[in-house]
Short mmCIF file of C-alpha atoms (C1' of nucleotides) in Angstrom, two decimals:
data_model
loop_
_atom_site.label_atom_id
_atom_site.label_comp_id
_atom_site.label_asym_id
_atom_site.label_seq_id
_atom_site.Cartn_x
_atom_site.Cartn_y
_atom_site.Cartn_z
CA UNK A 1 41.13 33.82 -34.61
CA UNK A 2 42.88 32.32 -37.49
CA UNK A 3 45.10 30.65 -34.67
CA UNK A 4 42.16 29.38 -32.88
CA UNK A 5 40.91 27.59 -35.94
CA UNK A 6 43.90 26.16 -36.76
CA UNK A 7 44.24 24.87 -33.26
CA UNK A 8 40.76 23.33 -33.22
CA UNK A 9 41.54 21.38 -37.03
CA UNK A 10 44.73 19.73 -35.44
CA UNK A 11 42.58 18.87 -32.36
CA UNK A 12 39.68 17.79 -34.77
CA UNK A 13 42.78 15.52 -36.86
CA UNK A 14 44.03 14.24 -33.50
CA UNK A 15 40.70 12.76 -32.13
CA UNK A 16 39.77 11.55 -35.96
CA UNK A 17 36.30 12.58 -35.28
CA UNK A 18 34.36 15.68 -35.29
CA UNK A 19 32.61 14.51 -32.11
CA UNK A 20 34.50 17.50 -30.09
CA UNK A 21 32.14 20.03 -27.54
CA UNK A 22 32.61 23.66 -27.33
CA UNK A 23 34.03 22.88 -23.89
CA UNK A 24 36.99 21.40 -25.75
CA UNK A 25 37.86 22.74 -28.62
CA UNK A 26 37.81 25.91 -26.57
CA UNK A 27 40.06 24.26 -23.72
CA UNK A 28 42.74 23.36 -26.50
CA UNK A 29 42.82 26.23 -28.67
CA UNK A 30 43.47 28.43 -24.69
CA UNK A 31 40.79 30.49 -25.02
CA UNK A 32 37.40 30.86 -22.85
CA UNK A 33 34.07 29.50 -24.22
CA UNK A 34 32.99 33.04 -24.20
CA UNK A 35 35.54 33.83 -26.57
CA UNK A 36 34.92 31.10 -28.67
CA UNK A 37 32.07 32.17 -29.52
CA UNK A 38 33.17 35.92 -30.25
CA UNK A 39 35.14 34.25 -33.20
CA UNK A 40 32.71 31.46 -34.22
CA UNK A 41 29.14 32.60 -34.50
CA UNK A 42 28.12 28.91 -34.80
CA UNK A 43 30.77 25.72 -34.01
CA UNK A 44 31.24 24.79 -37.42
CA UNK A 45 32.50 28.10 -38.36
CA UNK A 46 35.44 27.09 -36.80
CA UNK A 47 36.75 25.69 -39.93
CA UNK A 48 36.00 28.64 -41.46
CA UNK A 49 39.32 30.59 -41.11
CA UNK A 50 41.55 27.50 -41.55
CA UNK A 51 40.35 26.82 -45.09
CA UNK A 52 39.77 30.89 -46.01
CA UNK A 53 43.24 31.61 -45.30
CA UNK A 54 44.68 28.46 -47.53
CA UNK A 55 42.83 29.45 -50.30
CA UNK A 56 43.65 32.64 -50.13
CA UNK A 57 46.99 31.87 -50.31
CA UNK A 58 46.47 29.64 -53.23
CA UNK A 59 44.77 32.44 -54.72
CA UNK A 60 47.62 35.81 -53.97
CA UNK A 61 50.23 32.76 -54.94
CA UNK A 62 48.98 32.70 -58.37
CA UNK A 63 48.54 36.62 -58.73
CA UNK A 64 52.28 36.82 -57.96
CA UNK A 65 52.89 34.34 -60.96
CA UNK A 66 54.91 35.80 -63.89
CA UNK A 67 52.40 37.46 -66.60
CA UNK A 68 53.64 35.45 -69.00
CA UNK A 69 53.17 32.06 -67.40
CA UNK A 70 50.12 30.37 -69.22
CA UNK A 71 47.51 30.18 -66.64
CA UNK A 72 47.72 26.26 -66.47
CA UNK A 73 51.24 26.45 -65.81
CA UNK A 74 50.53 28.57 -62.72
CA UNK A 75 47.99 26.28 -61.54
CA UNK A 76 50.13 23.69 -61.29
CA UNK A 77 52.71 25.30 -59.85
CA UNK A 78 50.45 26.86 -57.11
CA UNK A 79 48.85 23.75 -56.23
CA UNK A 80 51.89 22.13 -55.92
CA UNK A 81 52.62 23.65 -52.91
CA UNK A 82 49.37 25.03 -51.16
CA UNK A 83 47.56 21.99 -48.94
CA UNK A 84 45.39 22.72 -46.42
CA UNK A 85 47.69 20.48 -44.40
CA UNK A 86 51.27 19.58 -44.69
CA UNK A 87 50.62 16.05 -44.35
CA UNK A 88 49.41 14.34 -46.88
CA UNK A 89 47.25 11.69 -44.50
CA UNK A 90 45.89 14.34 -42.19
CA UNK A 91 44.46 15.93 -45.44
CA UNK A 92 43.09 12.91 -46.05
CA UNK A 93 41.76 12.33 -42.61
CA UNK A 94 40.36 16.13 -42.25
CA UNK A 95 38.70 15.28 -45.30
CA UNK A 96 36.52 12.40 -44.21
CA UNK A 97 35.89 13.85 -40.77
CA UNK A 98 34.30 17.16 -42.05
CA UNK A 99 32.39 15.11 -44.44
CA UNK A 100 30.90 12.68 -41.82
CA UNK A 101 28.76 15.18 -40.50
CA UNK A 102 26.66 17.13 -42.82
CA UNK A 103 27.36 20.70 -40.82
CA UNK A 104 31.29 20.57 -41.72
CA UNK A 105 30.75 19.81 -44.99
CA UNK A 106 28.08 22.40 -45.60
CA UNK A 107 30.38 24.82 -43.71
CA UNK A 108 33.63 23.38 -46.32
CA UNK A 109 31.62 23.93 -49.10
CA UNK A 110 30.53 27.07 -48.55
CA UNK A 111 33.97 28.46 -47.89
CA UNK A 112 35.13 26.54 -51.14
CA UNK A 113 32.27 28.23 -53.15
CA UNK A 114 33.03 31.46 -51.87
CA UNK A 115 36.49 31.24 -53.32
CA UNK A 116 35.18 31.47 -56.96
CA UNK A 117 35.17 35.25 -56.48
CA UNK A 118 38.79 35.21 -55.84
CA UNK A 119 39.37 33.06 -58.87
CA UNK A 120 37.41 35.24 -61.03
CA UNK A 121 39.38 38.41 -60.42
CA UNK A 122 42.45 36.56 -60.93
CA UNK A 123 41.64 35.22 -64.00
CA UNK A 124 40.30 37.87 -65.53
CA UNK A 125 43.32 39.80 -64.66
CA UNK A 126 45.25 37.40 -66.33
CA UNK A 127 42.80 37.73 -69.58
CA UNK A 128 42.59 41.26 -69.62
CA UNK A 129 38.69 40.81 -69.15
CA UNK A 130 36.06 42.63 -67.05
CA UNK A 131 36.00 39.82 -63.37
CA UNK A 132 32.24 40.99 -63.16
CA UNK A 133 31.71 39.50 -66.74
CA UNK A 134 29.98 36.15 -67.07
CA UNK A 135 33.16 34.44 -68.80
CA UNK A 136 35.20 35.40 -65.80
CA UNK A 137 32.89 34.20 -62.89
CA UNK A 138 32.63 30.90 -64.86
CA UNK A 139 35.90 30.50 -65.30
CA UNK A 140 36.32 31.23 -61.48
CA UNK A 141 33.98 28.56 -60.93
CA UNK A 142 35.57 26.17 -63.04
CA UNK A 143 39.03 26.39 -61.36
CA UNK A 144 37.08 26.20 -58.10
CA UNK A 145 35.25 23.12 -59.49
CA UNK A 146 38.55 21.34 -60.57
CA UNK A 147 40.50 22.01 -57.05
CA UNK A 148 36.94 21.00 -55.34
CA UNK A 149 36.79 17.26 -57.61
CA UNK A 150 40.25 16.86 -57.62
CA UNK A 151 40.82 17.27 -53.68
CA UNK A 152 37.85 15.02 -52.96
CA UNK A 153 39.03 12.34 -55.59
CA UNK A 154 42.53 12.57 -53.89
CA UNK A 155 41.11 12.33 -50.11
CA UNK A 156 39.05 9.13 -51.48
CA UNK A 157 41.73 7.73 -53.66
CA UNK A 158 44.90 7.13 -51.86
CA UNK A 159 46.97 5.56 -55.23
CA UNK A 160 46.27 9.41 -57.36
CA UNK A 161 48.77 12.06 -57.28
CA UNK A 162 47.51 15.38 -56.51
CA UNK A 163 48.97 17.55 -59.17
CA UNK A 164 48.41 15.48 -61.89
CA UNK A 165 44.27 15.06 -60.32
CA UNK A 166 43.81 18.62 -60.86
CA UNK A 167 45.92 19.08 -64.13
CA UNK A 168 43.82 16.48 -65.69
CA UNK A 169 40.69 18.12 -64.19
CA UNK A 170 41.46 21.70 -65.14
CA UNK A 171 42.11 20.38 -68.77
CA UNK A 172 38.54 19.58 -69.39
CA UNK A 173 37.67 23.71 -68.73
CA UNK A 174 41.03 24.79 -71.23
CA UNK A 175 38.54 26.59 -73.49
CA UNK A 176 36.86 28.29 -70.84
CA UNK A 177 40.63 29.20 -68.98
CA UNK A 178 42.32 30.27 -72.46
CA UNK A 179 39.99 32.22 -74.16
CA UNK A 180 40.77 35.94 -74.14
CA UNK A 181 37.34 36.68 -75.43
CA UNK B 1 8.69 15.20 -43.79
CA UNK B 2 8.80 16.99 -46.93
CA UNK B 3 5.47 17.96 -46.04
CA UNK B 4 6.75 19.81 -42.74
CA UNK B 5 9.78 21.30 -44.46
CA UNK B 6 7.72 23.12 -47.10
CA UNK B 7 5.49 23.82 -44.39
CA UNK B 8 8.31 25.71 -42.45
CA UNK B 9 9.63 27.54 -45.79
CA UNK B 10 6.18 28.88 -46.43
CA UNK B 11 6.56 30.02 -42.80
CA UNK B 12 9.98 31.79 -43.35
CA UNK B 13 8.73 33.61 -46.40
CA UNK B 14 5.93 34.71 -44.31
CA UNK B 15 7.81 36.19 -41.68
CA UNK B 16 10.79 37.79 -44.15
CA UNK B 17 13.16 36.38 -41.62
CA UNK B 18 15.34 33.23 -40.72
CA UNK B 19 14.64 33.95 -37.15
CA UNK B 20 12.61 31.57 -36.20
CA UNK B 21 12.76 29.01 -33.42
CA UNK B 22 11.90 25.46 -33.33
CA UNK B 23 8.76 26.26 -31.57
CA UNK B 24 7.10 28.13 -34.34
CA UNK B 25 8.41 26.09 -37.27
CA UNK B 26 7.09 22.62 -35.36
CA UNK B 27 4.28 24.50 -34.48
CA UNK B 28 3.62 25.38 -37.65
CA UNK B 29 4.46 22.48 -39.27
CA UNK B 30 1.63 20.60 -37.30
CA UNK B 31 3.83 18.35 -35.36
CA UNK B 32 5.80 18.46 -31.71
CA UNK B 33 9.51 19.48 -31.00
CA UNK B 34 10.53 16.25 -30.67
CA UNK B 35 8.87 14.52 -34.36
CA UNK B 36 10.54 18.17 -35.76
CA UNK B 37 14.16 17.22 -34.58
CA UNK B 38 13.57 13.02 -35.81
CA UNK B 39 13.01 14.79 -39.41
CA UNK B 40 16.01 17.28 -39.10
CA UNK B 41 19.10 16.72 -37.25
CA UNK B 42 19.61 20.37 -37.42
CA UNK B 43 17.16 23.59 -37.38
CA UNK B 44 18.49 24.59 -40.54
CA UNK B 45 18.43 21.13 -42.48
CA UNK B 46 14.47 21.96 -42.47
CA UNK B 47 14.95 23.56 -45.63
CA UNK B 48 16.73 20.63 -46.99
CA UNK B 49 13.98 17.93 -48.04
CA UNK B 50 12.01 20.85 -50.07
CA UNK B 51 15.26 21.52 -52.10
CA UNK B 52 16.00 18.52 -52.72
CA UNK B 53 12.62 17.85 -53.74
CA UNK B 54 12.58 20.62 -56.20
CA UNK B 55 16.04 19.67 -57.76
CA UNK B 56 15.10 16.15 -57.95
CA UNK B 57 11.60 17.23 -59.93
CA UNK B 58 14.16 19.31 -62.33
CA UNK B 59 16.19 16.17 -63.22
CA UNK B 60 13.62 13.75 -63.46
CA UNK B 61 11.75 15.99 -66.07
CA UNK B 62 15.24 16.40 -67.95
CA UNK B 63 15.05 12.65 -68.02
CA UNK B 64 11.73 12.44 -69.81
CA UNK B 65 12.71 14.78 -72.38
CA UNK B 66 12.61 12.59 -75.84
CA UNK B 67 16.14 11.26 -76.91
CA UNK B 68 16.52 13.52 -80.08
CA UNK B 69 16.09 16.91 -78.23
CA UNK B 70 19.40 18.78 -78.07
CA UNK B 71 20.71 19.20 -73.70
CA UNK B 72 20.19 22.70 -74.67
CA UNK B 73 16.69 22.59 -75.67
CA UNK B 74 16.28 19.97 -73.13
CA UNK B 75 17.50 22.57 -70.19
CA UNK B 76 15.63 25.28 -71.45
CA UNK B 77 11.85 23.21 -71.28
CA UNK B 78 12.89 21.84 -67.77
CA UNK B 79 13.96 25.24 -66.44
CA UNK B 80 10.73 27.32 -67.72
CA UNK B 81 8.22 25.33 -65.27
CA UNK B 82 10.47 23.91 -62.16
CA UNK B 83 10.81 26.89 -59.97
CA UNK B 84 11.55 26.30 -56.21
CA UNK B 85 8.10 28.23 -55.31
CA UNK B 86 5.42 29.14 -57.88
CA UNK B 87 5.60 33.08 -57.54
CA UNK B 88 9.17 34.59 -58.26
CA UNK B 89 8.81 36.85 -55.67
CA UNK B 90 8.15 34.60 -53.10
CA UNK B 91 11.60 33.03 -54.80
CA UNK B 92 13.51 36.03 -54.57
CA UNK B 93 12.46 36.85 -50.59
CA UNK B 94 13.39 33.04 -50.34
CA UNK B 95 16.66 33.43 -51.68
CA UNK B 96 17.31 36.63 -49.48
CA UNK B 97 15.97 35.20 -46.37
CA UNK B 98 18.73 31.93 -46.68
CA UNK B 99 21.03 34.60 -47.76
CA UNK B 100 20.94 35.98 -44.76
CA UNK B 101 22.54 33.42 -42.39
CA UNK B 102 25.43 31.20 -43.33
CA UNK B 103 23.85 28.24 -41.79
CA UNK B 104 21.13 28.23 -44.14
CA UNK B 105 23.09 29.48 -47.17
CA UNK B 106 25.69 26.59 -46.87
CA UNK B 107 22.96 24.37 -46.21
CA UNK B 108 21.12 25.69 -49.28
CA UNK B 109 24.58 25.45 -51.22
CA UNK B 110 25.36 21.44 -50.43
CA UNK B 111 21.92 20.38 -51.64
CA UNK B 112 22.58 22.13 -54.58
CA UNK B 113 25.86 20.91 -55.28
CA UNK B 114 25.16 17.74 -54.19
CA UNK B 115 22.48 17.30 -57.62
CA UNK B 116 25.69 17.28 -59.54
CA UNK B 117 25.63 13.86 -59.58
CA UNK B 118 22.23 13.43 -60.83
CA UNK B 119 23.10 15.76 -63.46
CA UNK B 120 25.88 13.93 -63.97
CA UNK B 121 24.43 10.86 -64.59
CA UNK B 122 21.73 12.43 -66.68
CA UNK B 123 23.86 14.12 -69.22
CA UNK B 124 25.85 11.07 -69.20
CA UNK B 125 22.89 8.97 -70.20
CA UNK B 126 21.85 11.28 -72.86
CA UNK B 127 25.83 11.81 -74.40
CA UNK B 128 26.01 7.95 -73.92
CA UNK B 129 29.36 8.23 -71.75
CA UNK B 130 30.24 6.39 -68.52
CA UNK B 131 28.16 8.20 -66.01
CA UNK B 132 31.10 8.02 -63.77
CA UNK B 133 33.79 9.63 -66.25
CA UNK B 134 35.60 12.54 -65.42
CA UNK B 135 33.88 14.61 -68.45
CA UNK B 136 30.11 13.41 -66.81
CA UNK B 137 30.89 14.51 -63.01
CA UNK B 138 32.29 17.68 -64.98
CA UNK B 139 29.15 18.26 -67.13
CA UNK B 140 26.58 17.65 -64.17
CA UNK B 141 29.20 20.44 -62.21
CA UNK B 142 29.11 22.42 -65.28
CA UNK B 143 25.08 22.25 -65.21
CA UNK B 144 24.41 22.47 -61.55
CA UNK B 145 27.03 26.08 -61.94
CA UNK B 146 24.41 27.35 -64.62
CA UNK B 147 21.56 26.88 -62.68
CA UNK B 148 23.10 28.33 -59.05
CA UNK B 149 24.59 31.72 -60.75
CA UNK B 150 20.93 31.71 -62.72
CA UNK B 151 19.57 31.90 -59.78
CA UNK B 152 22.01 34.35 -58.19
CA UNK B 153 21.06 36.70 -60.76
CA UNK B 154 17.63 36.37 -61.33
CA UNK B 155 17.61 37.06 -57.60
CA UNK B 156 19.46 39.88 -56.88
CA UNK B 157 18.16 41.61 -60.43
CA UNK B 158 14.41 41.87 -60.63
CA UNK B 159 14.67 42.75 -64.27
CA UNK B 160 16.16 39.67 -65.68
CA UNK B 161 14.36 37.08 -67.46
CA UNK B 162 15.39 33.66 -65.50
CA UNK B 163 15.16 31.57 -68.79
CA UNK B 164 17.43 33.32 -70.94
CA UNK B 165 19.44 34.15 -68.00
CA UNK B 166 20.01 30.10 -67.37
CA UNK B 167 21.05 29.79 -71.53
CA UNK B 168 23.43 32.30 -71.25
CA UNK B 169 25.03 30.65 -68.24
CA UNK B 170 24.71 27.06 -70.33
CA UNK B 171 26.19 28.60 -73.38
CA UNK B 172 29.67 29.47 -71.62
CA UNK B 173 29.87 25.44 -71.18
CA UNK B 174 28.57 24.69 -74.44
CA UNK B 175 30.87 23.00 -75.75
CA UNK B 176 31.45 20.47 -72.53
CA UNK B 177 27.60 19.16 -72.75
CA UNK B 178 27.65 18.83 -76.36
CA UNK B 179 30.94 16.96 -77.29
CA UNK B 180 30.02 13.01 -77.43
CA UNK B 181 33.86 11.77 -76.39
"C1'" DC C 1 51.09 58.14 -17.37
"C1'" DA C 2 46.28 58.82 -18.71
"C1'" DC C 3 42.55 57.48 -21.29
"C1'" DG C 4 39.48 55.55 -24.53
"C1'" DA C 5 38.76 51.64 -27.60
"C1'" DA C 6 38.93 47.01 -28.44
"C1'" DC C 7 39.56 42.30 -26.57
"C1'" DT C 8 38.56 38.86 -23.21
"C1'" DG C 9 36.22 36.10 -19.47
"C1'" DG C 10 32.54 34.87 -16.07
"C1'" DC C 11 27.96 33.90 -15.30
"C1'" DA C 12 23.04 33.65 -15.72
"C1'" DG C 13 19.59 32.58 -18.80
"C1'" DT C 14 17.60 31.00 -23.35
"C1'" DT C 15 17.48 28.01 -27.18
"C1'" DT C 16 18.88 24.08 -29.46
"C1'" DC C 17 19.44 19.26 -29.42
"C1'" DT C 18 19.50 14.19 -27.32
"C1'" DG C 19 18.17 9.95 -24.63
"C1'" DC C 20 14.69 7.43 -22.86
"C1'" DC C 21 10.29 5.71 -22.40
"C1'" DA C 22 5.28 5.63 -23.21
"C1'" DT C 23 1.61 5.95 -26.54
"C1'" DA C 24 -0.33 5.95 -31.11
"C1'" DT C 25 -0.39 4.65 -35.88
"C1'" DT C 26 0.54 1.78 -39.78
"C1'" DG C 27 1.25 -2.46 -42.45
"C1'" DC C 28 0.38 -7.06 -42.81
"C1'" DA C 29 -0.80 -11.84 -41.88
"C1'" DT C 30 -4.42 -14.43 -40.19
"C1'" DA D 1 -12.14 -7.39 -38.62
"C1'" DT D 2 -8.33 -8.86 -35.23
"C1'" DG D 3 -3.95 -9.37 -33.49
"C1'" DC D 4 0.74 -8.34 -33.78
"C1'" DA D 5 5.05 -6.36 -34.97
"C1'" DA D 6 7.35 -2.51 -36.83
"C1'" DT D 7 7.48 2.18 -37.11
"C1'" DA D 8 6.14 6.96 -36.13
"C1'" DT D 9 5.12 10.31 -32.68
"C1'" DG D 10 5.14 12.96 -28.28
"C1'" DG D 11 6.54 14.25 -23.45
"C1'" DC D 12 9.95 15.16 -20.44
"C1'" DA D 13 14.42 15.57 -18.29
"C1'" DG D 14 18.90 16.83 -19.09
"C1'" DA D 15 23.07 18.07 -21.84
"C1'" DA D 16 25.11 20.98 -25.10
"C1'" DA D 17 25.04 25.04 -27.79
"C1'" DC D 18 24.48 29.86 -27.87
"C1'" DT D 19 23.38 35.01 -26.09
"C1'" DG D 20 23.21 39.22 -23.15
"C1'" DC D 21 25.27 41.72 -19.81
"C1'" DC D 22 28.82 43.39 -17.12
"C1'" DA D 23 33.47 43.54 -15.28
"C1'" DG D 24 38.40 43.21 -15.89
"C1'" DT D 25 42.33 43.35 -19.13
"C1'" DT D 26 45.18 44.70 -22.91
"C1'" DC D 27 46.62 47.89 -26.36
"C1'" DG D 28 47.45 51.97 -29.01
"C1'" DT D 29 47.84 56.92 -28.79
"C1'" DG D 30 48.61 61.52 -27.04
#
DNA sequence: CACGAACTGGCAGTTTCTGCCATATTGCAT
DNA sequence: ATGCAATATGGCAGAAACTGCCAGTTCGTG
């Protein structure tokens, strides 16, 4: 399933468009239409799995930081490695194609949203501080938020550099990130 | 058109379900299949326009707030009378009903993140920053966050009060709405 | 190997969505 | 008010998206 998806994003990034019918993405990812559908309750999902499983990874990369690594340093050094895409360009060009039509991007956004949870446990791990509690769920969205600005600015801006994007982004929410209380 | 999408939300409350085809909602809406799909390019954008609508109202009454109120006090008057449907009942089985399918929910989610940048550009007017700044796009995410997990909770708890449930989310990100530079 | 459970594909049928053209409605100048 | 152009609406045929059902396959377990 996971496979699938990935397959279908590389087709999406080779035909720069998100024009692409069942017919196809089901041809190149060598699996029936019937199937297809099995794993993707509606065609956008199919991006679904491709961007749940990076951020996951983003996510169980910084839970196997060292505990006493401040939590900005472990940002950094998390999203240093973790892109949806190897290439820098095709993240780019993923970027705009998802956002040209309104169903990918709703879809993206969603699954980016979602991830908050994620970031809330971790955090509050890393505070000591209940993840249910309102601190922790807003500091979950606030990492969320700075990954979320910073990828977009970097997918629109061609000149930033990614790392420093999203340092300089999670540096407005410090407070929020460093409190222990 | 915005007439036909509240048209079809009153329609989904009604029925407690998002399982409705085009056929009812056009039906319902007073116009044909065809007019139904020039207003939405999808069946689920139909609840876009009456979001929108309602987020837009929320704004535009933050804007005519006089300049020497505090943001706080500001959010607070805006929030007590600009609910998405009068009853909050209605609002929760709303909620639940979009809830229920992803289509809707990340529809439901872009429109709401997408008023970050009126929020952006209304706390930047107000804090008399560059409405383009990082800290503005930050402060309209950091308002738009409030509101959403406001709503989250006033939905799924019956017993919270959704005013001092959206001041408690504000507080957390006190200090980015307040500070002038 | 046997057997049940889970995965997959084919196909018919329904629903969603689009292109094209004809008709109606609106806005505006006369 | 009248004519005219621009725009909104509807009908219909057809394509694409999606579902239900059943049959065949694969996989783990005894």
């Amino acid at each position: 399933m996971l496979d699938a998806s990935r397959a279908t994003v590389e087709l999406l990034i080779q035909h720069r468009t998100s024009d692409l019918s069942i017919k196809e993405m089901a041809a190149h990812a060598g699996i029936s239409e019937r199937t297809f559908y099995r794993y993707f309750p509606r065609k956008e999902d199919v991006v679904r799995p491709f961007f749940q499983s990076g951020l996951r990874r983003i996510v169980t990369n910084f839970n196997a930081r060292p505990e006493y690594e401040s939590i900005l340093d472990s940002l950094r050094a998390v999203w240093s490695d973790a892109w949806p895409v190897q290439d820098a360009e095709a993240s780019r060009l993923l970027f705009h194609i998802l956002e040209s039509q309104d169903s990918y991007r709703a879809v993206r956004l969603q699954v980016v949203i979602d991830s908050e949870l994620l970031w809330a446990e971790a955090i509050a791990r890393r505070l000591g501080i209940d993840a249910h509690s309102r601190q922790a769920m807003f500091a979950g969205a606030a990492v969320v938020t700075a990954f979320r600005m910073a990828w977009q600015a970097f997918s629109l801006d061609r000149s930033l550099d990614p790392i420093e994007t999203l340092m300089a982004n999670v540096d407005i929410f410090k407070e929020i990130l460093l409190a222990p209380a």
